[in-house]
Amino acid sequence: MVKKILLLLISGIVLSGCSARKQTTHLDPIIEKKIDSLMELMTLEEKIGQLNQLSGMGELTGPSIATSDYAQLIRQGLLGSMLNVNGAKATRQLQEIAVNESRLKIPLLFGYDVIHGYKTIFPIPLGEAASFDLEAIEQAARIAATEATAAGQHWAFAPMVDIARDPRWGRVMEGAGEDPYYGSLVAKARVRGFQGKNLADKNTLAACAKHFVAYGAAMAGRDYNTVDISDRTLQEVYLPPFKAAVDEGVATFMVAFNELNGTPMSAHRGLNVDLLKNTWGFEGFMVSDWGSVGEMIPHGYCATPEEAALAGFKAGVDMDMESRLYVNHLKNLVEKGLVSEKEINDAVRRILRIKYRLGLFDDPFRYCDTAYEKEMLLNPRHLEFARISACKSMVLLKNQGILPLSREMRSLALIGPMADNQQDMLGTWQGQGEARHVVTLLNGIKEKLPNTRILYAKGCDFTGNDRSGFAEAINAARSADAIIVAAGESAMMSGEALCRTNLDLPGVQKDLIRELNKLGKPLVVVLFNGRPLTIEWLDQEVPAILEAWLPGTMGGSAVADILFGDYNPSGKLPMTFPRNVGQIPLFYYHKNTGRPTNDAVRYTSRYIDSPSTPLYPFGYGLSYTTFEISAPELSATSIGQNDSLVVSVKVKNTGTRKGSELVQMYVQDKFGSVTRPVRELKGFKRVELEPGQETVVKFTLRVSDLAFYTADMTFKAEPGDFVVYVGSDSNTQLQAGFSLKP
Ligand code: GLC
């Protein structure tokens, strides 16, 4: 027994990395008392019913399911939560059964994938992340929560906080990109946006940090694939955004589909219980992913459904989404003595705690007000903000004097599969967003240039080899002053279970662009895509490229705002764009190696058939103006353990237009008890400057910002030499050195 306890202790220390402090959130004693009283009345079946979640038939976000008689299950107290039930009316109907026809009248908890908007759809999260505007990201989540709660939702299965460094993986569109520091800040902003100050408010949603953990490290970028990473990589890269979400008070967690180093996450007690609940002190509840408890059988981890139910429950998965194993097997497991009623009580308490915090016991119909729903959905203020959010998300990748286009243009050719497209602008996690509400790029331009002749031709589709539309497109382009090509991926080329091995523009879009480019007219390519693309040829051949991601309901207006200069692009890449798939994984905070990359020197870490550098680095993005950033000046060249360092840079707008620059600060720890990345993002600030205007940007660097998991996995800073880099992207060479004294 002693050995077992010791093992548990060691596993706890290793997994927790010793760095996380137990979070002392303050449980509400009144709520806890109410839970005590309610649970005293509940039968074991009713307790297990609270752990059961089924999907409504509105839309399926997982493998097809057997239909269920929800009403009967609710009446019997065997169903505690539902997902994919939408609208104040539909949720009210089911809630009425729960609170009027069941024995204990426990309200249902309704959850939904509110990933980047509910009815008003914002840019995909990777696009929102490109804004590097945490307030805007928070505000977008706030609006999404306002709309979703107006339509009966209590709980968003968001934010997805998986760090992603492999653009083959379709779900990179759903997160904040490759950087743990920035991903942690975005996680906090989205939790704040969804949950507001008080979950009991009418317009706040319980948030859900997902997918715990390291789902983004799926081997070969193939969804649901094996994850096999070191504990150090787990601690340094994949866990931080989840810890940030806990620190921000996130109400729930969702476990990931993947296995981690041989253990399916749905059975990973070490992380789900020892780290998340015991060390980090998370007091919300954890839901499985769709059927993930049952998937431990195909994982080859459990032989029977009962074993899977036992493994999932013992590993801290409190609620079972759609595998139906808890409701079918937990009672039996309790009767066999394999699960204690005390353990059941802990899971039930966690779920009831969120229902109480949401105010569902005070007013189960608080979120079922059809008049309020009508007023909130697609509210003009929401649409206006969605347009601003989309503008902020877009990244100017190249501009050889083409953009902004003149508004005086007599005629303009608009070509491509995204030119007059509503559906694909929404992305795959479109919530209740409807294509019919989307402003297409064609309409966005027409609205802005009412007197310009717009010659539209689709030219080709996203996929296939059909070039029959080329002639019409080239014809239209011949008689136009300039050409805009709206190209990219369809919505169904990124997202869950939508991974790609080839990251070029699909279909014959490349050929179409090349044919149009032969006309020698001003040509702009606007990319609509859910991931970094390998477009080195495009960068070499066309004069202007704007990354628009999948920009949501107001996307067409936002692209028009940028193309014609009403908004000066300010986005920065939250994820590296490789030149080719062969370079993947490619991210900026890589190690130096013993033979640092030098494409000119043979015996270094490089390729013989491709440059080793990315096409566009993390943090990259141009503006319609130019900026000059000075080398950083440091307040000291050596600091002690209790000191901080002030880093100052001068920034000047050296162009002819007002614009904003995201000044980024990276730090390199030159030598450590383990090898350290060549640099890591430690701060960023946005400055808006008039032409000729100059300002000083200051960052404060604390010793705690230099901490990392040392050789013995202690989280601390080590004395030694450091370099501070400051600039407009992660490639900056503007630097200054300092040392940290012992
Ligand atoms: C899906 C996704 C998850 C989503 C859930 C409910 O499979 O993995 O992110 O929240 O099922 O739709």
PDB file of C-alpha atoms in Angstrom, residues 314-537:
ATOM      1  CA  LYS A 314     -12.244   6.817 -12.103  1.00  0.00           C
ATOM      2  CA  ALA A 315     -10.211   9.186 -14.280  1.00  0.00           C
ATOM      3  CA  GLY A 316     -12.296  12.192 -13.336  1.00  0.00           C
ATOM      4  CA  VAL A 317     -14.581  12.403 -16.371  1.00  0.00           C
ATOM      5  CA  ASP A 318     -17.689  13.547 -14.525  1.00  0.00           C
ATOM      6  CA  MET A 319     -20.179  13.694 -17.394  1.00  0.00           C
ATOM      7  CA  ASP A 320     -20.516  11.212 -20.252  1.00  0.00           C
ATOM      8  CA  MET A 321     -21.342  12.858 -23.587  1.00  0.00           C
ATOM      9  CA  GLU A 322     -23.199  10.472 -25.810  1.00  0.00           C
ATOM     10  CA  SER A 323     -21.531   7.124 -25.043  1.00  0.00           C
ATOM     11  CA  ARG A 324     -24.381   6.204 -22.617  1.00  0.00           C
ATOM     12  CA  LEU A 325     -22.016   4.020 -20.608  1.00  0.00           C
ATOM     13  CA  TYR A 326     -22.427   5.830 -17.293  1.00  0.00           C
ATOM     14  CA  VAL A 327     -26.199   5.573 -17.288  1.00  0.00           C
ATOM     15  CA  ASN A 328     -25.977   1.911 -18.336  1.00  0.00           C
ATOM     16  CA  HIS A 329     -23.130   0.680 -16.110  1.00  0.00           C
ATOM     17  CA  LEU A 330     -22.297   2.919 -13.155  1.00  0.00           C
ATOM     18  CA  LYS A 331     -25.069   1.552 -10.911  1.00  0.00           C
ATOM     19  CA  ASN A 332     -23.739  -1.925 -11.454  1.00  0.00           C
ATOM     20  CA  LEU A 333     -20.193  -0.773 -10.725  1.00  0.00           C
ATOM     21  CA  VAL A 334     -21.354   0.759  -7.437  1.00  0.00           C
ATOM     22  CA  GLU A 335     -23.174  -2.446  -6.515  1.00  0.00           C
ATOM     23  CA  LYS A 336     -19.971  -4.399  -7.262  1.00  0.00           C
ATOM     24  CA  GLY A 337     -18.055  -2.035  -4.993  1.00  0.00           C
ATOM     25  CA  LEU A 338     -15.785  -0.861  -7.810  1.00  0.00           C
ATOM     26  CA  VAL A 339     -17.128   2.682  -7.595  1.00  0.00           C
ATOM     27  CA  SER A 340     -18.151   4.238  -4.300  1.00  0.00           C
ATOM     28  CA  GLU A 341     -21.241   6.382  -3.863  1.00  0.00           C
ATOM     29  CA  LYS A 342     -18.849   8.970  -2.422  1.00  0.00           C
ATOM     30  CA  GLU A 343     -17.092   9.149  -5.802  1.00  0.00           C
ATOM     31  CA  ILE A 344     -20.451   9.418  -7.553  1.00  0.00           C
ATOM     32  CA  ASN A 345     -21.385  12.215  -5.147  1.00  0.00           C
ATOM     33  CA  ASP A 346     -18.255  14.207  -6.048  1.00  0.00           C
ATOM     34  CA  ALA A 347     -19.073  14.135  -9.747  1.00  0.00           C
ATOM     35  CA  VAL A 348     -22.733  15.008  -9.141  1.00  0.00           C
ATOM     36  CA  ARG A 349     -21.759  17.817  -6.799  1.00  0.00           C
ATOM     37  CA  ARG A 350     -19.482  19.356  -9.447  1.00  0.00           C
ATOM     38  CA  ILE A 351     -22.295  19.358 -12.008  1.00  0.00           C
ATOM     39  CA  LEU A 352     -24.971  20.640  -9.606  1.00  0.00           C
ATOM     40  CA  ARG A 353     -22.532  23.387  -8.535  1.00  0.00           C
ATOM     41  CA  ILE A 354     -22.467  24.772 -12.084  1.00  0.00           C
ATOM     42  CA  LYS A 355     -26.252  24.487 -12.413  1.00  0.00           C
ATOM     43  CA  TYR A 356     -26.645  26.467  -9.190  1.00  0.00           C
ATOM     44  CA  ARG A 357     -24.035  29.040 -10.222  1.00  0.00           C
ATOM     45  CA  LEU A 358     -25.934  29.534 -13.493  1.00  0.00           C
ATOM     46  CA  GLY A 359     -29.056  30.319 -11.467  1.00  0.00           C
ATOM     47  CA  LEU A 360     -30.966  27.446 -13.037  1.00  0.00           C
ATOM     48  CA  PHE A 361     -32.549  26.417  -9.733  1.00  0.00           C
ATOM     49  CA  ASP A 362     -33.712  29.996  -9.091  1.00  0.00           C
ATOM     50  CA  ASP A 363     -35.159  30.398 -12.551  1.00  0.00           C
ATOM     51  CA  PRO A 364     -34.876  27.404 -14.918  1.00  0.00           C
ATOM     52  CA  PHE A 365     -36.459  29.502 -17.683  1.00  0.00           C
ATOM     53  CA  ARG A 366     -34.145  32.494 -17.350  1.00  0.00           C
ATOM     54  CA  TYR A 367     -32.604  31.582 -20.699  1.00  0.00           C
ATOM     55  CA  CYS A 368     -35.852  30.725 -22.499  1.00  0.00           C
ATOM     56  CA  ASP A 369     -37.251  34.141 -23.370  1.00  0.00           C
ATOM     57  CA  THR A 370     -38.302  34.164 -27.039  1.00  0.00           C
ATOM     58  CA  ALA A 371     -38.869  37.949 -27.137  1.00  0.00           C
ATOM     59  CA  TYR A 372     -35.373  38.588 -25.763  1.00  0.00           C
ATOM     60  CA  GLU A 373     -34.018  36.000 -28.200  1.00  0.00           C
ATOM     61  CA  LYS A 374     -35.517  37.910 -31.113  1.00  0.00           C
ATOM     62  CA  GLU A 375     -33.981  41.168 -29.901  1.00  0.00           C
ATOM     63  CA  MET A 376     -30.519  39.752 -29.357  1.00  0.00           C
ATOM     64  CA  LEU A 377     -29.870  37.513 -32.328  1.00  0.00           C
ATOM     65  CA  LEU A 378     -28.118  39.332 -35.211  1.00  0.00           C
ATOM     66  CA  ASN A 379     -28.467  42.571 -33.313  1.00  0.00           C
ATOM     67  CA  PRO A 380     -27.015  45.407 -35.471  1.00  0.00           C
ATOM     68  CA  ARG A 381     -24.449  46.207 -32.760  1.00  0.00           C
ATOM     69  CA  HIS A 382     -23.303  42.587 -32.879  1.00  0.00           C
ATOM     70  CA  LEU A 383     -22.986  42.669 -36.656  1.00  0.00           C
ATOM     71  CA  GLU A 384     -21.020  45.912 -36.526  1.00  0.00           C
ATOM     72  CA  PHE A 385     -18.602  44.399 -34.050  1.00  0.00           C
ATOM     73  CA  ALA A 386     -18.304  41.261 -36.168  1.00  0.00           C
ATOM     74  CA  ARG A 387     -17.177  43.515 -39.018  1.00  0.00           C
ATOM     75  CA  ILE A 388     -14.571  45.203 -36.841  1.00  0.00           C
ATOM     76  CA  SER A 389     -13.419  41.841 -35.503  1.00  0.00           C
ATOM     77  CA  ALA A 390     -13.033  40.546 -39.059  1.00  0.00           C
ATOM     78  CA  CYS A 391     -11.022  43.625 -40.092  1.00  0.00           C
ATOM     79  CA  LYS A 392      -8.726  43.167 -37.093  1.00  0.00           C
ATOM     80  CA  SER A 393      -8.222  39.482 -37.909  1.00  0.00           C
ATOM     81  CA  MET A 394      -6.907  39.933 -41.449  1.00  0.00           C
ATOM     82  CA  VAL A 395      -3.205  39.819 -42.212  1.00  0.00           C
ATOM     83  CA  LEU A 396      -1.549  41.618 -45.109  1.00  0.00           C
ATOM     84  CA  LEU A 397       1.027  39.093 -46.341  1.00  0.00           C
ATOM     85  CA  LYS A 398       2.348  40.952 -49.368  1.00  0.00           C
ATOM     86  CA  ASN A 399       1.769  44.312 -51.032  1.00  0.00           C
ATOM     87  CA  GLN A 400       3.910  45.600 -53.890  1.00  0.00           C
ATOM     88  CA  GLY A 401       2.209  48.954 -54.181  1.00  0.00           C
ATOM     89  CA  ILE A 402      -1.140  47.535 -55.227  1.00  0.00           C
ATOM     90  CA  LEU A 403      -3.208  48.045 -52.064  1.00  0.00           C
ATOM     91  CA  PRO A 404      -5.253  49.906 -51.077  1.00  0.00           C
ATOM     92  CA  LEU A 405      -7.125  49.910 -54.404  1.00  0.00           C
ATOM     93  CA  SER A 406      -8.504  53.206 -55.654  1.00  0.00           C
ATOM     94  CA  ARG A 407     -12.201  53.797 -55.086  1.00  0.00           C
ATOM     95  CA  GLU A 408     -12.281  55.746 -58.345  1.00  0.00           C
ATOM     96  CA  MET A 409     -11.750  52.602 -60.343  1.00  0.00           C
ATOM     97  CA  ARG A 410     -14.105  52.371 -63.321  1.00  0.00           C
ATOM     98  CA  SER A 411     -14.209  48.590 -63.476  1.00  0.00           C
ATOM     99  CA  LEU A 412     -13.067  45.745 -61.323  1.00  0.00           C
ATOM    100  CA  ALA A 413     -12.937  41.988 -61.953  1.00  0.00           C
ATOM    101  CA  LEU A 414     -13.827  39.783 -58.980  1.00  0.00           C
ATOM    102  CA  ILE A 415     -12.974  36.137 -59.577  1.00  0.00           C
ATOM    103  CA  GLY A 416     -12.864  32.907 -57.595  1.00  0.00           C
ATOM    104  CA  PRO A 417     -14.858  30.391 -55.546  1.00  0.00           C
ATOM    105  CA  MET A 418     -15.015  32.700 -52.511  1.00  0.00           C
ATOM    106  CA  ALA A 419     -16.048  35.817 -54.432  1.00  0.00           C
ATOM    107  CA  ASP A 420     -19.805  35.359 -54.189  1.00  0.00           C
ATOM    108  CA  ASN A 421     -19.904  32.733 -51.453  1.00  0.00           C
ATOM    109  CA  GLN A 422     -21.933  32.915 -48.264  1.00  0.00           C
ATOM    110  CA  GLN A 423     -21.781  29.420 -46.757  1.00  0.00           C
ATOM    111  CA  ASP A 424     -18.022  28.932 -46.652  1.00  0.00           C
ATOM    112  CA  MET A 425     -17.393  32.317 -45.033  1.00  0.00           C
ATOM    113  CA  LEU A 426     -18.857  30.861 -41.813  1.00  0.00           C
ATOM    114  CA  GLY A 427     -16.427  27.976 -41.303  1.00  0.00           C
ATOM    115  CA  THR A 428     -17.556  24.570 -40.051  1.00  0.00           C
ATOM    116  CA  TRP A 429     -18.282  25.578 -36.434  1.00  0.00           C
ATOM    117  CA  GLN A 430     -20.916  28.009 -37.635  1.00  0.00           C
ATOM    118  CA  GLY A 431     -23.230  27.494 -34.653  1.00  0.00           C
ATOM    119  CA  GLN A 432     -26.650  28.812 -35.596  1.00  0.00           C
ATOM    120  CA  GLY A 433     -25.133  31.189 -38.096  1.00  0.00           C
ATOM    121  CA  GLU A 434     -26.937  31.164 -41.443  1.00  0.00           C
ATOM    122  CA  ALA A 435     -25.364  31.601 -44.853  1.00  0.00           C
ATOM    123  CA  ARG A 436     -28.252  33.853 -45.942  1.00  0.00           C
ATOM    124  CA  HIS A 437     -27.078  36.481 -43.448  1.00  0.00           C
ATOM    125  CA  VAL A 438     -23.483  36.536 -44.726  1.00  0.00           C
ATOM    126  CA  VAL A 439     -22.183  39.561 -46.654  1.00  0.00           C
ATOM    127  CA  THR A 440     -20.253  38.126 -49.581  1.00  0.00           C
ATOM    128  CA  LEU A 441     -17.138  39.801 -50.927  1.00  0.00           C
ATOM    129  CA  LEU A 442     -19.097  40.668 -54.080  1.00  0.00           C
ATOM    130  CA  ASN A 443     -21.773  42.446 -52.062  1.00  0.00           C
ATOM    131  CA  GLY A 444     -19.232  44.047 -49.766  1.00  0.00           C
ATOM    132  CA  ILE A 445     -17.483  45.610 -52.765  1.00  0.00           C
ATOM    133  CA  LYS A 446     -20.710  46.603 -54.523  1.00  0.00           C
ATOM    134  CA  GLU A 447     -21.849  48.364 -51.372  1.00  0.00           C
ATOM    135  CA  LYS A 448     -18.572  50.260 -51.135  1.00  0.00           C
ATOM    136  CA  LEU A 449     -18.189  51.102 -54.836  1.00  0.00           C
ATOM    137  CA  PRO A 450     -21.729  51.731 -56.109  1.00  0.00           C
ATOM    138  CA  ASN A 451     -20.441  53.447 -59.239  1.00  0.00           C
ATOM    139  CA  THR A 452     -17.814  50.915 -60.220  1.00  0.00           C
ATOM    140  CA  ARG A 453     -18.556  48.221 -62.756  1.00  0.00           C
ATOM    141  CA  ILE A 454     -17.928  44.931 -60.989  1.00  0.00           C
ATOM    142  CA  LEU A 455     -17.313  42.030 -63.349  1.00  0.00           C
ATOM    143  CA  TYR A 456     -17.836  38.804 -61.409  1.00  0.00           C
ATOM    144  CA  ALA A 457     -16.928  35.319 -62.579  1.00  0.00           C
ATOM    145  CA  LYS A 458     -16.432  32.304 -60.325  1.00  0.00           C
ATOM    146  CA  GLY A 459     -13.738  30.889 -62.578  1.00  0.00           C
ATOM    147  CA  CYS A 460     -13.475  27.541 -60.820  1.00  0.00           C
ATOM    148  CA  ASP A 461     -14.535  25.597 -57.789  1.00  0.00           C
ATOM    149  CA  PHE A 462     -12.468  24.743 -54.705  1.00  0.00           C
ATOM    150  CA  THR A 463     -11.740  21.240 -55.920  1.00  0.00           C
ATOM    151  CA  GLY A 464     -11.730  19.220 -59.118  1.00  0.00           C
ATOM    152  CA  ASN A 465     -10.056  19.858 -62.475  1.00  0.00           C
ATOM    153  CA  ASP A 466     -12.842  21.740 -64.213  1.00  0.00           C
ATOM    154  CA  ARG A 467     -11.301  24.697 -66.074  1.00  0.00           C
ATOM    155  CA  SER A 468     -14.398  25.482 -68.104  1.00  0.00           C
ATOM    156  CA  GLY A 469     -14.948  28.692 -66.137  1.00  0.00           C
ATOM    157  CA  PHE A 470     -11.503  30.078 -66.922  1.00  0.00           C
ATOM    158  CA  ALA A 471     -12.473  31.736 -70.214  1.00  0.00           C
ATOM    159  CA  GLU A 472     -15.301  33.748 -68.670  1.00  0.00           C
ATOM    160  CA  ALA A 473     -13.041  34.801 -65.791  1.00  0.00           C
ATOM    161  CA  ILE A 474     -10.200  35.848 -68.065  1.00  0.00           C
ATOM    162  CA  ASN A 475     -12.641  37.713 -70.266  1.00  0.00           C
ATOM    163  CA  ALA A 476     -14.010  39.630 -67.314  1.00  0.00           C
ATOM    164  CA  ALA A 477     -10.482  40.416 -66.163  1.00  0.00           C
ATOM    165  CA  ARG A 478      -9.430  41.664 -69.608  1.00  0.00           C
ATOM    166  CA  SER A 479     -11.883  44.549 -69.451  1.00  0.00           C
ATOM    167  CA  ALA A 480     -11.221  45.538 -65.838  1.00  0.00           C
ATOM    168  CA  ASP A 481      -8.828  48.056 -64.294  1.00  0.00           C
ATOM    169  CA  ALA A 482      -7.806  45.573 -61.581  1.00  0.00           C
ATOM    170  CA  ILE A 483      -8.368  41.961 -60.581  1.00  0.00           C
ATOM    171  CA  ILE A 484      -9.309  40.583 -57.185  1.00  0.00           C
ATOM    172  CA  VAL A 485      -9.128  36.807 -56.800  1.00  0.00           C
ATOM    173  CA  ALA A 486     -11.035  35.333 -53.830  1.00  0.00           C
ATOM    174  CA  ALA A 487      -9.403  31.933 -53.362  1.00  0.00           C
ATOM    175  CA  GLY A 488      -8.750  29.406 -50.613  1.00  0.00           C
ATOM    176  CA  GLU A 489     -10.320  26.439 -48.876  1.00  0.00           C
ATOM    177  CA  SER A 490     -13.988  25.628 -48.525  1.00  0.00           C
ATOM    178  CA  ALA A 491     -15.296  25.547 -44.966  1.00  0.00           C
ATOM    179  CA  MET A 492     -15.285  21.759 -45.122  1.00  0.00           C
ATOM    180  CA  MET A 493     -11.515  21.686 -45.636  1.00  0.00           C
ATOM    181  CA  SER A 494     -10.688  22.664 -42.053  1.00  0.00           C
ATOM    182  CA  GLY A 495     -12.233  21.848 -38.700  1.00  0.00           C
ATOM    183  CA  GLU A 496     -12.884  18.546 -36.946  1.00  0.00           C
ATOM    184  CA  ALA A 497     -11.952  15.443 -38.943  1.00  0.00           C
ATOM    185  CA  LEU A 498     -10.963  17.717 -41.852  1.00  0.00           C
ATOM    186  CA  CYS A 499      -7.189  17.285 -42.132  1.00  0.00           C
ATOM    187  CA  ARG A 500      -5.117  17.718 -45.291  1.00  0.00           C
ATOM    188  CA  THR A 501      -1.795  16.325 -46.498  1.00  0.00           C
ATOM    189  CA  ASN A 502      -1.456  18.963 -49.223  1.00  0.00           C
ATOM    190  CA  LEU A 503      -1.710  22.548 -47.987  1.00  0.00           C
ATOM    191  CA  ASP A 504      -1.614  24.331 -51.336  1.00  0.00           C
ATOM    192  CA  LEU A 505      -4.624  26.051 -52.833  1.00  0.00           C
ATOM    193  CA  PRO A 506      -6.823  23.073 -53.754  1.00  0.00           C
ATOM    194  CA  GLY A 507      -8.249  22.256 -57.181  1.00  0.00           C
ATOM    195  CA  VAL A 508      -7.225  24.407 -60.152  1.00  0.00           C
ATOM    196  CA  GLN A 509      -7.158  27.746 -58.329  1.00  0.00           C
ATOM    197  CA  LYS A 510      -3.401  28.021 -58.819  1.00  0.00           C
ATOM    198  CA  ASP A 511      -3.800  27.647 -62.603  1.00  0.00           C
ATOM    199  CA  LEU A 512      -6.594  30.216 -62.655  1.00  0.00           C
ATOM    200  CA  ILE A 513      -4.524  32.748 -60.726  1.00  0.00           C
ATOM    201  CA  ARG A 514      -1.567  32.198 -63.054  1.00  0.00           C
ATOM    202  CA  GLU A 515      -3.743  32.716 -66.128  1.00  0.00           C
ATOM    203  CA  LEU A 516      -5.162  35.935 -64.669  1.00  0.00           C
ATOM    204  CA  ASN A 517      -1.728  37.141 -63.651  1.00  0.00           C
ATOM    205  CA  LYS A 518      -0.554  36.860 -67.250  1.00  0.00           C
ATOM    206  CA  LEU A 519      -2.811  39.811 -68.103  1.00  0.00           C
ATOM    207  CA  GLY A 520      -0.320  42.090 -66.364  1.00  0.00           C
ATOM    208  CA  LYS A 521      -2.975  44.067 -64.482  1.00  0.00           C
ATOM    209  CA  PRO A 522      -2.970  45.013 -60.790  1.00  0.00           C
ATOM    210  CA  LEU A 523      -3.922  41.733 -59.113  1.00  0.00           C
ATOM    211  CA  VAL A 524      -4.768  40.954 -55.478  1.00  0.00           C
ATOM    212  CA  VAL A 525      -5.340  37.500 -54.062  1.00  0.00           C
ATOM    213  CA  VAL A 526      -7.569  37.341 -50.978  1.00  0.00           C
ATOM    214  CA  LEU A 527      -7.136  34.020 -49.155  1.00  0.00           C
ATOM    215  CA  PHE A 528     -10.054  32.461 -47.282  1.00  0.00           C
ATOM    216  CA  ASN A 529      -8.743  29.445 -45.383  1.00  0.00           C
ATOM    217  CA  GLY A 530      -8.784  27.739 -42.010  1.00  0.00           C
ATOM    218  CA  ARG A 531      -5.060  27.061 -41.616  1.00  0.00           C
ATOM    219  CA  PRO A 532      -1.605  28.122 -42.819  1.00  0.00           C
ATOM    220  CA  LEU A 533      -1.189  27.246 -46.505  1.00  0.00           C
ATOM    221  CA  THR A 534       1.961  26.381 -48.433  1.00  0.00           C
ATOM    222  CA  ILE A 535       1.798  29.203 -50.998  1.00  0.00           C
ATOM    223  CA  GLU A 536       5.432  30.002 -51.758  1.00  0.00           C
ATOM    224  CA  TRP A 537       4.587  30.144 -55.485  1.00  0.00           C
TER     225      TRP A 537
END
